[in-house]
Coordinates of C-alpha atoms and ligand atoms in Angstrom, one line a residue:
Chain A
M1 CA 0.0 0.0 0.0
A2 CA 1.3 3.4 -0.9
E3 CA 2.1 5.5 2.1
L4 CA 0.6 8.9 2.5
K5 CA 2.9 11.9 3.0
V6 CA 1.9 15.5 3.7
G7 CA 3.6 18.8 4.1
T8 CA 2.0 19.8 7.3
L9 CA 0.0 17.3 9.3
I10 CA -2.2 18.6 12.1
I11 CA -3.4 16.3 14.9
G12 CA -6.7 17.6 16.3
A13 CA -9.6 19.0 14.4
G14 CA -10.5 21.7 16.9
Q15 CA -10.2 25.5 17.1
A16 CA -6.4 25.7 17.2
G17 CA -5.9 23.0 14.5
A18 CA -8.3 24.6 12.1
R19 CA -7.0 28.1 12.6
A20 CA -3.4 26.9 12.1
A21 CA -4.5 25.2 8.8
F22 CA -6.2 28.3 7.4
A23 CA -3.5 30.6 8.7
L24 CA -0.9 28.5 6.7
R25 CA -2.9 29.2 3.5
E26 CA -3.3 32.9 4.3
K27 CA 0.5 33.1 4.6
G28 CA 1.0 31.5 1.3
Y29 CA 2.0 28.0 2.3
S30 CA 1.6 25.9 -0.8
D31 CA 2.5 22.4 0.3
S32 CA -0.2 19.9 1.3
V33 CA -2.1 20.4 4.7
C34 CA -4.1 17.6 6.4
I35 CA -6.0 17.8 9.7
I36 CA -6.7 14.5 11.5
G37 CA -9.6 14.5 14.0
E38 CA -10.8 11.9 16.3
E39 CA -14.3 13.2 16.3
A40 CA -16.4 12.5 13.2
L41 CA -17.3 16.2 12.9
P42 CA -15.5 19.0 11.1
P43 CA -13.8 21.6 13.4
Y44 CA -16.4 23.5 15.4
E45 CA -16.3 26.2 18.1
R46 CA -16.7 25.0 21.7
P47 CA -17.9 28.2 23.4
P48 CA -21.5 27.8 22.1
L49 CA -21.7 24.2 23.6
S50 CA -22.6 25.5 27.1
K51 CA -24.8 28.3 25.7
A52 CA -26.8 28.2 22.4
V53 CA -26.2 24.6 21.6
L54 CA -27.4 23.4 25.0
R55 CA -30.5 25.5 24.6
D56 CA -31.1 24.1 21.2
E57 CA -30.8 27.5 19.6
K58 CA -27.8 26.5 17.3
G59 CA -27.1 23.5 15.3
L60 CA -23.7 22.1 14.2
S61 CA -23.7 24.1 11.0
D62 CA -24.0 27.3 13.0
I63 CA -20.9 26.7 15.0
L64 CA -18.4 25.4 12.5
V65 CA -15.0 27.2 12.6
R66 CA -15.2 27.3 8.7
D67 CA -17.9 25.8 6.5
L68 CA -16.9 22.6 4.6
P69 CA -16.4 24.3 1.1
A70 CA -13.7 26.5 2.7
Y71 CA -11.6 23.4 3.3
D72 CA -11.9 22.5 -0.3
S73 CA -11.2 26.0 -1.6
H74 CA -8.1 26.3 0.7
N75 CA -7.0 22.8 -0.3
I76 CA -7.0 21.5 3.3
Q77 CA -7.7 17.8 3.7
L78 CA -9.8 16.6 6.6
M79 CA -9.5 13.1 7.9
L80 CA -12.3 12.8 10.4
G81 CA -13.2 10.0 12.8
S82 CA -9.5 9.0 12.8
R83 CA -7.4 8.9 15.9
V84 CA -3.6 9.2 15.9
E85 CA -2.2 6.5 18.2
K86 CA 1.5 7.2 17.9
I87 CA 4.1 9.6 16.6
L88 CA 7.3 8.2 15.2
P89 CA 9.5 11.4 15.4
E90 CA 12.6 9.9 13.9
A91 CA 10.7 8.6 10.8
Q92 CA 8.5 11.8 10.7
K93 CA 5.4 9.6 10.6
V94 CA 2.2 9.2 12.6
Q95 CA 0.3 6.0 13.1
L96 CA -3.5 6.0 13.0
G97 CA -5.9 3.7 14.9
D98 CA -6.4 1.5 11.9
G99 CA -2.6 1.1 11.4
L100 CA -2.3 3.6 8.5
M101 CA 1.0 5.5 8.6
I102 CA 1.2 9.1 7.4
G103 CA 4.5 10.9 6.8
Y104 CA 5.0 14.6 7.5
D105 CA 7.5 17.4 7.0
K106 CA 5.9 19.4 9.8
L107 CA 3.6 18.2 12.6
I108 CA 1.3 20.3 14.7
L109 CA -0.2 18.8 17.9
A110 CA -3.6 20.5 18.5
T111 CA -5.0 17.8 20.7
G112 CA -6.9 20.0 23.2
G113 CA -7.8 18.3 26.5
R114 CA -10.4 16.2 28.3
P115 CA -12.5 17.0 31.3
R116 CA -11.0 16.2 34.7
Q117 CA -13.1 13.4 36.2
L118 CA -14.4 12.9 39.7
P119 CA -13.1 9.6 41.2
D120 CA -16.7 8.3 41.6
K121 CA -18.1 5.9 39.1
V122 CA -20.2 7.8 36.6
M123 CA -23.9 6.7 36.4
P124 CA -26.6 7.7 33.8
G125 CA -27.5 11.3 34.5
V126 CA -24.0 12.4 35.2
H127 CA -22.3 14.4 32.4
Y128 CA -19.1 16.0 31.4
L129 CA -19.1 18.7 28.7
R130 CA -16.3 19.0 26.1
S131 CA -17.6 17.9 22.8
H132 CA -20.6 18.6 20.6
G133 CA -21.8 15.0 21.3
D134 CA -21.6 15.7 25.1
A135 CA -23.7 18.9 24.6
I136 CA -26.4 17.1 22.5
Q137 CA -26.7 14.4 25.2
L138 CA -26.9 16.9 28.0
S139 CA -29.3 19.1 26.1
A140 CA -31.7 16.1 25.6
E141 CA -31.6 15.3 29.4
L142 CA -32.1 18.9 30.3
K143 CA -35.3 18.8 28.3
Q144 CA -36.4 15.6 30.0
Y145 CA -35.5 16.1 33.6
K146 CA -36.1 18.8 36.2
K147 CA -33.3 19.2 38.7
L148 CA -29.7 19.9 37.7
A149 CA -26.7 19.9 39.9
V150 CA -23.7 21.7 38.5
I151 CA -20.5 20.4 40.1
G152 CA -17.8 23.1 39.8
G153 CA -18.4 26.9 39.8
G154 CA -16.0 27.8 37.0
F155 CA -16.9 29.5 33.7
I156 CA -18.3 26.4 32.0
G157 CA -20.3 25.3 35.1
L158 CA -21.9 28.7 35.5
E159 CA -22.7 29.0 31.8
V160 CA -24.5 25.6 32.0
A161 CA -26.3 26.7 35.1
A162 CA -27.6 29.8 33.3
S163 CA -28.6 27.8 30.2
A164 CA -30.5 25.3 32.3
R165 CA -32.3 28.0 34.3
Q166 CA -33.3 29.5 30.9
M167 CA -34.7 26.0 30.0
G168 CA -36.7 26.0 33.2
L169 CA -34.8 23.5 35.4
E170 CA -34.2 23.9 39.1
V171 CA -30.4 24.4 39.3
C172 CA -27.9 24.3 42.1
V173 CA -24.1 24.8 41.9
I174 CA -21.8 22.8 44.1
E175 CA -18.3 24.3 44.6
A176 CA -15.4 22.9 46.6
A177 CA -13.7 26.3 47.1
P178 CA -15.2 28.9 49.5
R179 CA -16.5 30.9 46.4
V180 CA -17.1 30.5 42.7
L181 CA -14.6 31.7 40.1
Q182 CA -11.9 31.8 42.8
R183 CA -8.9 31.2 40.6
S184 CA -9.9 33.4 37.7
L185 CA -11.8 36.5 39.0
P186 CA -11.8 38.9 41.9
E187 CA -14.4 38.4 44.7
K188 CA -16.1 41.7 43.8
I189 CA -17.0 40.5 40.3
A190 CA -17.8 36.9 41.4
A191 CA -20.2 38.2 44.0
D192 CA -22.1 40.1 41.2
V193 CA -22.2 37.0 39.1
V194 CA -23.6 35.0 42.0
A195 CA -26.1 37.7 42.8
L196 CA -27.4 37.5 39.2
H197 CA -27.7 33.7 39.3
E198 CA -29.4 33.8 42.7
A199 CA -31.9 36.4 41.3
K200 CA -32.6 33.9 38.5
G201 CA -33.2 31.2 41.1
V202 CA -29.9 29.2 41.2
T203 CA -28.8 28.0 44.7
F204 CA -25.1 27.7 45.7
H205 CA -23.3 25.3 48.0
C206 CA -19.7 26.5 48.4
S207 CA -16.9 24.8 50.5
A208 CA -18.8 21.6 49.7
R209 CA -17.2 18.2 49.5
I210 CA -18.9 15.5 47.3
H211 CA -19.2 12.1 48.9
G212 CA -20.8 10.4 45.9
F213 CA -23.6 10.1 43.4
V214 CA -26.7 8.5 44.7
G215 CA -29.1 6.4 42.6
D216 CA -29.9 2.9 41.4
D217 CA -30.1 2.9 37.6
R218 CA -29.7 6.6 37.3
L219 CA -28.8 9.6 39.3
S220 CA -31.3 10.7 42.0
G221 CA -29.1 12.8 44.2
I222 CA -25.6 13.9 45.3
Q223 CA -24.4 13.2 48.8
L224 CA -22.5 16.1 50.3
E225 CA -20.8 15.9 53.7
D226 CA -23.8 17.3 55.5
Q227 CA -26.7 17.0 53.2
L228 CA -28.2 15.1 50.2
I229 CA -28.9 17.2 47.2
D230 CA -31.9 16.2 45.1
A231 CA -30.8 16.0 41.5
D232 CA -31.8 14.0 38.4
V233 CA -29.0 15.4 36.1
A234 CA -25.5 16.5 37.0
V235 CA -22.8 18.2 35.0
V236 CA -19.2 18.0 36.3
G237 CA -17.0 21.0 35.3
I238 CA -13.9 20.7 37.4
G239 CA -11.2 21.5 35.0
L240 CA -9.3 20.1 32.0
I241 CA -6.5 17.6 31.6
P242 CA -4.3 18.5 28.5
N243 CA -4.0 15.7 26.0
T244 CA -0.2 15.2 26.1
E245 CA 0.2 11.5 25.9
L246 CA 1.2 11.4 22.2
A247 CA 3.9 14.0 22.9
E248 CA 5.2 12.2 26.0
V249 CA 5.6 8.9 24.1
A250 CA 7.3 10.8 21.3
G251 CA 9.9 12.0 23.8
L252 CA 8.8 15.7 23.8
A253 CA 9.1 17.8 26.9
V254 CA 5.8 17.9 28.8
D255 CA 5.0 19.9 32.0
N256 CA 1.3 20.7 32.4
G257 CA 1.1 20.7 28.7
I258 CA 3.4 20.2 25.8
C259 CA 6.3 22.6 26.3
T260 CA 6.9 25.1 23.4
D261 CA 8.6 28.4 22.6
A262 CA 6.6 31.5 21.8
Q263 CA 5.9 30.4 18.3
G264 CA 4.8 26.9 19.3
R265 CA 8.0 24.9 18.6
T266 CA 8.6 21.9 20.7
G267 CA 12.2 20.6 21.2
N268 CA 11.9 18.7 17.9
P269 CA 12.4 21.1 15.0
N270 CA 9.6 19.5 13.0
I271 CA 6.9 19.3 15.7
Y272 CA 4.8 22.2 17.1
A273 CA 2.0 22.3 19.7
V274 CA -0.9 24.8 20.0
G275 CA -4.1 25.5 22.0
D276 CA -5.3 23.9 25.3
C277 CA -2.6 21.1 25.1
A278 CA 0.4 23.5 24.9
N279 CA 2.3 25.1 27.7
S280 CA 4.0 27.9 25.7
Y281 CA 6.4 30.6 26.5
H282 CA 4.5 33.9 26.5
S283 CA 6.6 36.9 25.5
Y284 CA 4.3 39.4 27.3
Y285 CA 4.6 37.6 30.7
Q286 CA 8.1 36.2 30.0
R287 CA 7.2 32.8 31.3
S288 CA 5.4 29.6 30.1
I289 CA 1.7 29.5 30.4
R290 CA -0.9 27.0 29.4
M291 CA -4.1 28.7 28.6
E292 CA -7.6 27.3 27.9
S293 CA -9.3 29.9 25.8
W294 CA -10.7 30.5 22.4
Q295 CA -8.5 33.5 21.7
N296 CA -5.4 31.6 22.7
A297 CA -6.3 28.7 20.4
N298 CA -6.6 31.1 17.5
L299 CA -3.5 33.1 18.2
Q300 CA -1.3 30.1 18.7
G301 CA -2.6 28.6 15.5
E302 CA -1.6 31.7 13.7
A303 CA 1.8 31.9 15.5
V304 CA 2.7 28.3 14.5
A305 CA 1.6 28.9 10.9
A306 CA 3.9 31.9 10.9
A307 CA 6.8 29.8 12.3
I308 CA 6.3 27.1 9.6
C309 CA 6.3 29.9 6.9
G310 CA 9.5 31.3 8.2
E311 CA 8.0 34.4 9.7
S312 CA 9.1 35.7 13.1
T313 CA 5.9 36.8 14.9
D314 CA 5.3 35.4 18.3
N315 CA 2.6 35.0 20.8
S316 CA 2.7 38.2 22.9
A317 CA -0.9 39.2 22.9
V318 CA -2.5 40.0 26.3
P319 CA -4.8 37.1 27.1
W320 CA -8.5 37.8 26.7
L321 CA -11.6 35.7 27.3
W322 CA -15.3 36.0 27.7
S323 CA -18.2 34.2 29.3
D324 CA -21.9 34.7 28.6
Q325 CA -24.5 34.0 31.3
Y326 CA -28.2 34.9 30.7
D327 CA -28.2 38.2 28.9
W328 CA -25.0 39.3 30.8
S329 CA -21.4 38.7 29.9
F330 CA -18.0 39.3 31.3
Q331 CA -14.8 39.8 29.4
V332 CA -11.4 39.5 31.0
A333 CA -8.1 40.9 29.6
G334 CA -4.8 40.1 31.3
M335 CA -4.5 37.8 34.3
F336 CA -6.1 37.8 37.7
D337 CA -3.8 37.9 40.6
S338 CA -5.4 37.3 44.0
Q339 CA -3.1 39.8 45.7
A340 CA -4.0 42.6 43.3
Q341 CA -5.5 45.9 44.3
L342 CA -8.8 46.5 42.7
I343 CA -10.0 49.8 41.2
S344 CA -13.6 49.9 40.0
R345 CA -15.5 52.0 37.6
G346 CA -19.2 52.1 37.0
S347 CA -21.7 50.1 39.1
A348 CA -23.3 46.7 39.2
E349 CA -26.8 48.2 38.9
E350 CA -26.0 50.0 35.7
G351 CA -24.8 46.7 34.4
K352 CA -21.4 48.2 33.9
L353 CA -18.7 47.3 36.2
I354 CA -15.0 47.5 35.3
Y355 CA -12.1 46.5 37.5
F356 CA -8.6 47.4 36.8
I357 CA -6.3 45.2 38.7
H358 CA -2.9 46.3 39.9
S359 CA 0.0 44.8 41.8
D360 CA 3.1 46.7 42.6
G361 CA 1.5 49.8 41.1
V362 CA 1.4 48.2 37.6
L363 CA -1.8 47.6 35.6
T364 CA -2.1 43.8 35.1
G365 CA -5.6 43.1 34.0
V366 CA -9.2 44.3 33.5
V367 CA -12.5 42.6 33.8
G368 CA -15.9 43.9 32.8
W369 CA -19.3 42.6 33.7
G370 CA -22.4 44.0 32.1
K371 CA -25.5 43.4 30.0
G372 CA -24.9 42.1 26.5
T373 CA -21.7 43.4 25.1
S374 CA -21.9 46.7 26.9
I375 CA -18.5 46.3 28.6
A376 CA -16.7 45.0 25.6
K377 CA -15.3 48.3 24.4
D378 CA -13.9 49.3 27.8
V379 CA -12.3 45.9 28.3
R380 CA -10.8 46.1 24.9
V381 CA -9.3 49.5 25.6
G382 CA -8.0 48.0 28.9
Q383 CA -6.4 45.2 26.9
M384 CA -4.7 47.8 24.6
L385 CA -3.4 49.8 27.6
L386 CA -1.9 46.6 28.9
Q387 CA -0.5 45.6 25.6
Q388 CA 1.1 49.1 25.2
G389 CA 2.5 49.0 28.7
K390 CA 0.6 52.1 29.7
N391 CA 0.0 52.8 33.4
P392 CA -2.5 55.6 33.6
P393 CA -3.2 57.4 36.9
F394 CA -5.5 55.2 39.0
E395 CA -8.0 58.1 39.7
M396 CA -8.4 58.4 35.9
L397 CA -9.1 54.7 35.5
A398 CA -11.8 55.0 38.2
D399 CA -13.4 58.1 36.9
E400 CA -16.3 57.4 34.6
N401 CA -16.1 60.8 33.0
V402 CA -12.6 60.1 31.7
S403 CA -12.7 58.6 28.2
L404 CA -10.7 55.4 28.4
K405 CA -9.8 55.7 24.7
K406 CA -8.1 59.0 25.5
L407 CA -5.9 57.2 28.1
L408 CA -4.4 55.3 25.2
K409 CA -2.9 58.6 23.9
L410 CA -1.4 59.7 27.3
Chain B
M1 CA -34.5 52.1 -7.0
T2 CA -31.9 53.8 -4.8
N3 CA -33.0 55.6 -1.8
W4 CA -31.1 58.1 0.4
V5 CA -32.2 57.8 4.0
L6 CA -31.5 60.3 6.8
A7 CA -29.5 58.2 9.4
C8 CA -28.4 60.8 12.1
D9 CA -26.9 64.1 12.9
T10 CA -23.1 64.2 12.6
A11 CA -22.9 65.2 16.2
E12 CA -24.6 62.0 17.3
I13 CA -21.6 59.9 16.6
D14 CA -18.5 60.6 18.7
E15 CA -15.1 60.9 17.0
E16 CA -13.7 57.5 16.1
D17 CA -16.9 55.7 17.1
L18 CA -20.1 54.3 15.6
I19 CA -23.9 54.2 16.3
R20 CA -26.6 51.8 15.4
F21 CA -29.3 52.8 12.9
D22 CA -32.4 50.8 12.4
H23 CA -34.6 51.3 9.3
E24 CA -37.4 49.2 7.8
D25 CA -36.5 45.9 9.5
K26 CA -32.8 46.4 8.7
T27 CA -30.0 47.4 11.0
Y28 CA -26.9 49.4 10.0
A29 CA -23.8 50.7 11.7
I30 CA -22.8 54.3 11.0
Y31 CA -19.2 55.4 11.6
N32 CA -17.4 58.6 12.3
T33 CA -13.7 58.1 11.4
D34 CA -10.8 60.4 10.7
N35 CA -11.6 59.8 7.0
G36 CA -15.2 60.8 7.3
F37 CA -18.5 59.0 7.8
F38 CA -19.2 55.4 6.6
A39 CA -22.0 52.9 6.8
T40 CA -22.0 49.1 6.9
A41 CA -24.5 46.4 7.7
G42 CA -25.0 46.4 11.4
Y43 CA -24.4 42.7 12.2
C44 CA -21.1 41.0 12.4
T45 CA -20.9 38.2 9.8
H46 CA -19.6 35.7 12.4
E47 CA -22.6 35.4 14.7
V48 CA -25.7 37.5 15.2
Q49 CA -24.0 40.4 17.1
H50 CA -24.6 44.1 16.4
L51 CA -21.4 46.0 16.0
E52 CA -22.6 49.0 18.1
D53 CA -20.6 48.1 21.2
G54 CA -17.5 47.5 19.0
L55 CA -14.3 49.5 19.0
V56 CA -13.4 51.8 16.1
I57 CA -9.6 52.0 15.7
G58 CA -8.8 54.2 12.6
N59 CA -10.4 52.5 9.6
V60 CA -11.2 49.3 11.5
I61 CA -14.2 48.1 13.5
E62 CA -13.7 45.4 16.0
C63 CA -16.7 43.2 16.9
P64 CA -17.5 43.3 20.7
L65 CA -18.2 39.6 20.9
H66 CA -15.0 37.9 19.7
Q67 CA -12.9 40.8 18.4
G68 CA -13.3 39.9 14.7
R69 CA -12.1 42.9 12.6
F70 CA -13.4 44.6 9.5
E71 CA -12.1 47.5 7.4
I72 CA -14.8 50.1 7.7
S73 CA -14.6 51.7 4.3
S74 CA -14.6 48.4 2.3
G75 CA -16.3 46.1 4.8
K76 CA -13.4 43.6 4.2
A77 CA -13.0 40.9 6.8
L78 CA -9.5 41.3 8.3
S79 CA -9.1 38.8 11.0
A80 CA -10.5 35.5 12.4
P81 CA -13.1 34.5 13.4
V82 CA -14.7 36.6 10.7
C83 CA -14.2 35.5 7.1
E84 CA -17.2 37.0 5.3
D85 CA -17.1 40.7 4.4
L86 CA -19.6 43.3 5.7
V87 CA -21.9 44.9 3.2
T88 CA -21.2 48.7 2.9
F89 CA -23.5 51.5 1.9
P90 CA -22.7 54.9 0.3
V91 CA -22.9 57.8 2.7
K92 CA -23.3 61.6 2.1
V93 CA -23.2 64.4 4.6
E94 CA -25.4 67.4 4.0
G95 CA -25.0 70.2 6.5
D96 CA -24.9 68.4 9.8
Q97 CA -26.9 65.4 8.6
V98 CA -25.7 62.0 7.6
Y99 CA -27.6 60.1 4.8
I100 CA -27.0 56.5 3.7
Q101 CA -28.0 55.1 0.4
I102 CA -30.1 51.9 0.6
V103 CA -30.9 49.9 -2.5
Ligands
LIG501 C1 -18.3 24.1 26.8 C2 -17.2 25.0 26.6 C3 -17.4 26.4 26.6 C4 -16.3 27.2 26.4 N1 -16.6 28.6 26.4 C5 -15.5 29.5 26.2 C6 -15.8 30.9 26.2 O1 -16.9 31.3 26.4 N2 -14.7 31.7 26.0 C7 -13.5 31.2 25.7 O2 -12.5 32.0 25.5 N3 -13.2 29.9 25.7 C8 -14.2 29.0 25.9 N4 -14.0 27.6 25.9 C9 -12.6 27.2 25.6 C10 -12.2 27.0 24.1 O3 -13.3 26.4 23.5 C11 -11.0 26.1 24.1 O4 -9.9 26.8 24.7 C12 -10.6 25.8 22.6 O5 -11.6 25.0 22.0 C13 -9.3 25.1 22.5 O6 -9.0 24.7 21.2 P1 -8.1 23.4 20.9 O7 -8.0 23.4 19.4 O8 -6.8 23.6 21.7 O9 -8.8 22.2 21.5 P2 -10.1 21.5 21.0 O10 -11.1 22.5 20.5 O11 -10.6 20.7 22.2 O12 -9.7 20.5 19.9 C14 -8.9 19.4 20.1 C15 -9.3 18.3 19.1 O13 -8.3 17.3 19.1 C16 -8.9 16.0 19.0 N5 -7.9 15.0 19.3 C17 -7.3 14.8 20.5 N6 -6.4 13.8 20.5 C18 -6.5 13.3 19.2 C19 -5.8 12.3 18.5 N7 -4.9 11.5 19.2 N8 -6.1 12.0 17.2 C20 -7.0 12.8 16.6 N9 -7.6 13.8 17.2 C21 -7.4 14.1 18.5 C22 -10.1 16.1 19.9 O14 -11.0 15.1 19.6 C23 -10.6 17.5 19.6 O15 -11.6 17.6 18.7 C24 -15.0 26.7 26.1 C25 -14.8 25.3 26.1 C26 -15.9 24.5 26.3 C27 -15.6 23.0 26.3
LIG502 S1 -19.8 37.7 16.5 FE1 -18.4 39.1 15.7 S2 -16.5 38.1 15.9 FE2 -17.9 36.7 16.6

């Protein structure tokens, strides 16, 4: 059998893999490009999975990273429903589940991650949410059952809680830490997020330890240390484990993700890693960071394409992410540091609350929480202030009468 | 038939900013840039998101939802996730009033 050989082979048909493929073409790469994906679906965007897809407002075709004809017109081959089992770095080949070998000049690992699991055995009614298939199954159960327990008060957990309330379920959130969003957002914003959820009818159990799922053939409750929570569906959102096994076996350095430089290069000159699976040097922070965000997946995809095309751009963009809950949203630029001093602008009631976060007198991040996209512009200007290394006077940041855009020109 | 429609007063749009203009079931975005006034379709081509809360930087509008970027004067999609251009509309300023031409 003739062996396949491609110019750039991408393992993982997700956000980062798809973006890398198209960015290669945008930069004039003319050799063959192939994306191998374990899921049978073309690359799609995951953010809608906990939002519009769960509520049945969007189908698969609405959330594709690019529509199928775009792969043809950009000459990008998709091999879907195929899992790469092994990389043979010396031979520059990968082996698929069915034994097929594919050779490459350049290899991009864009394998994402999988949900961290609770040690308890999972029973019908207990869900994890990472893939479109997961979202479809969960959505069907949310339509059929009445009481949802969300385990984990992070971004995804809270988005699912909001969607389920919008679908009419009774919802509670169980969080092991003393408060929700502890690692990612300041208390002042998290309290507003919780207040909105409570006003919509969600209950919270913080500092709660789970002792196990209760039920015979399917979930009927969740046993906490001091009480039994009545629930017929549960979603566990307690973090992500990066898919690094292929890289480890191939002898690449792995430390909470596949280690790369700022353009996504691993220690092997022909292998790159991008997105949720990569722990990459970040030029802005001057250290390695593994990020789990949509912007990061896109930007790293572009950086790797640039590297393969011999360009010298790197990943120095200030991190940015968003979360939509009900008709509110927050956007975060930069990184939250729990020691930071907080400066606020606007008010929760107006639906416009911006915090500029400082440590050692330096602007380090901004988060906005407001109705719809009302805070987007201010967070974006905050992101630009950070990117440009600007450090405007704190009283100007706090003063609603000062145009943030003008601060860019200071 | 072409149709010039009064969209707003020039003073209604801050410098380097945009406003939303709704007319007969359609929604537009009207911009005030260093190079004058412009008009495009109001919704981002990535998802259903009006551009009114977006950021104008020179001749670029950035979508408030996922920071997709378009060139204001041509509607050209500039950066992911947007890949489809925005429809643009001719604009004329008479006195202090901004008109857009709708087909
Ligand atoms: C429910 C949900 C909501 C989210 N909401 C937001 C949000 O609001 N804002 C935000 O900024 N981010 C959000 N994110 C995060 C964002 O979607 C991720 O950071 C992004 O998808 C990462 O892209 P990726 O390409 O690295 O990984 P993925 O998109 O996970 O793609 C990896 C792909 O690789 C495949 N794969 C893995 N191993 C193999 C193998 N051996 N062979 C073949 N294929 C393989 C996997 O099946 C998968 O399809 C959300 C994520 C989820 C799950
Ligand atoms: S809706 Fe505009 S970039 Fe996504």
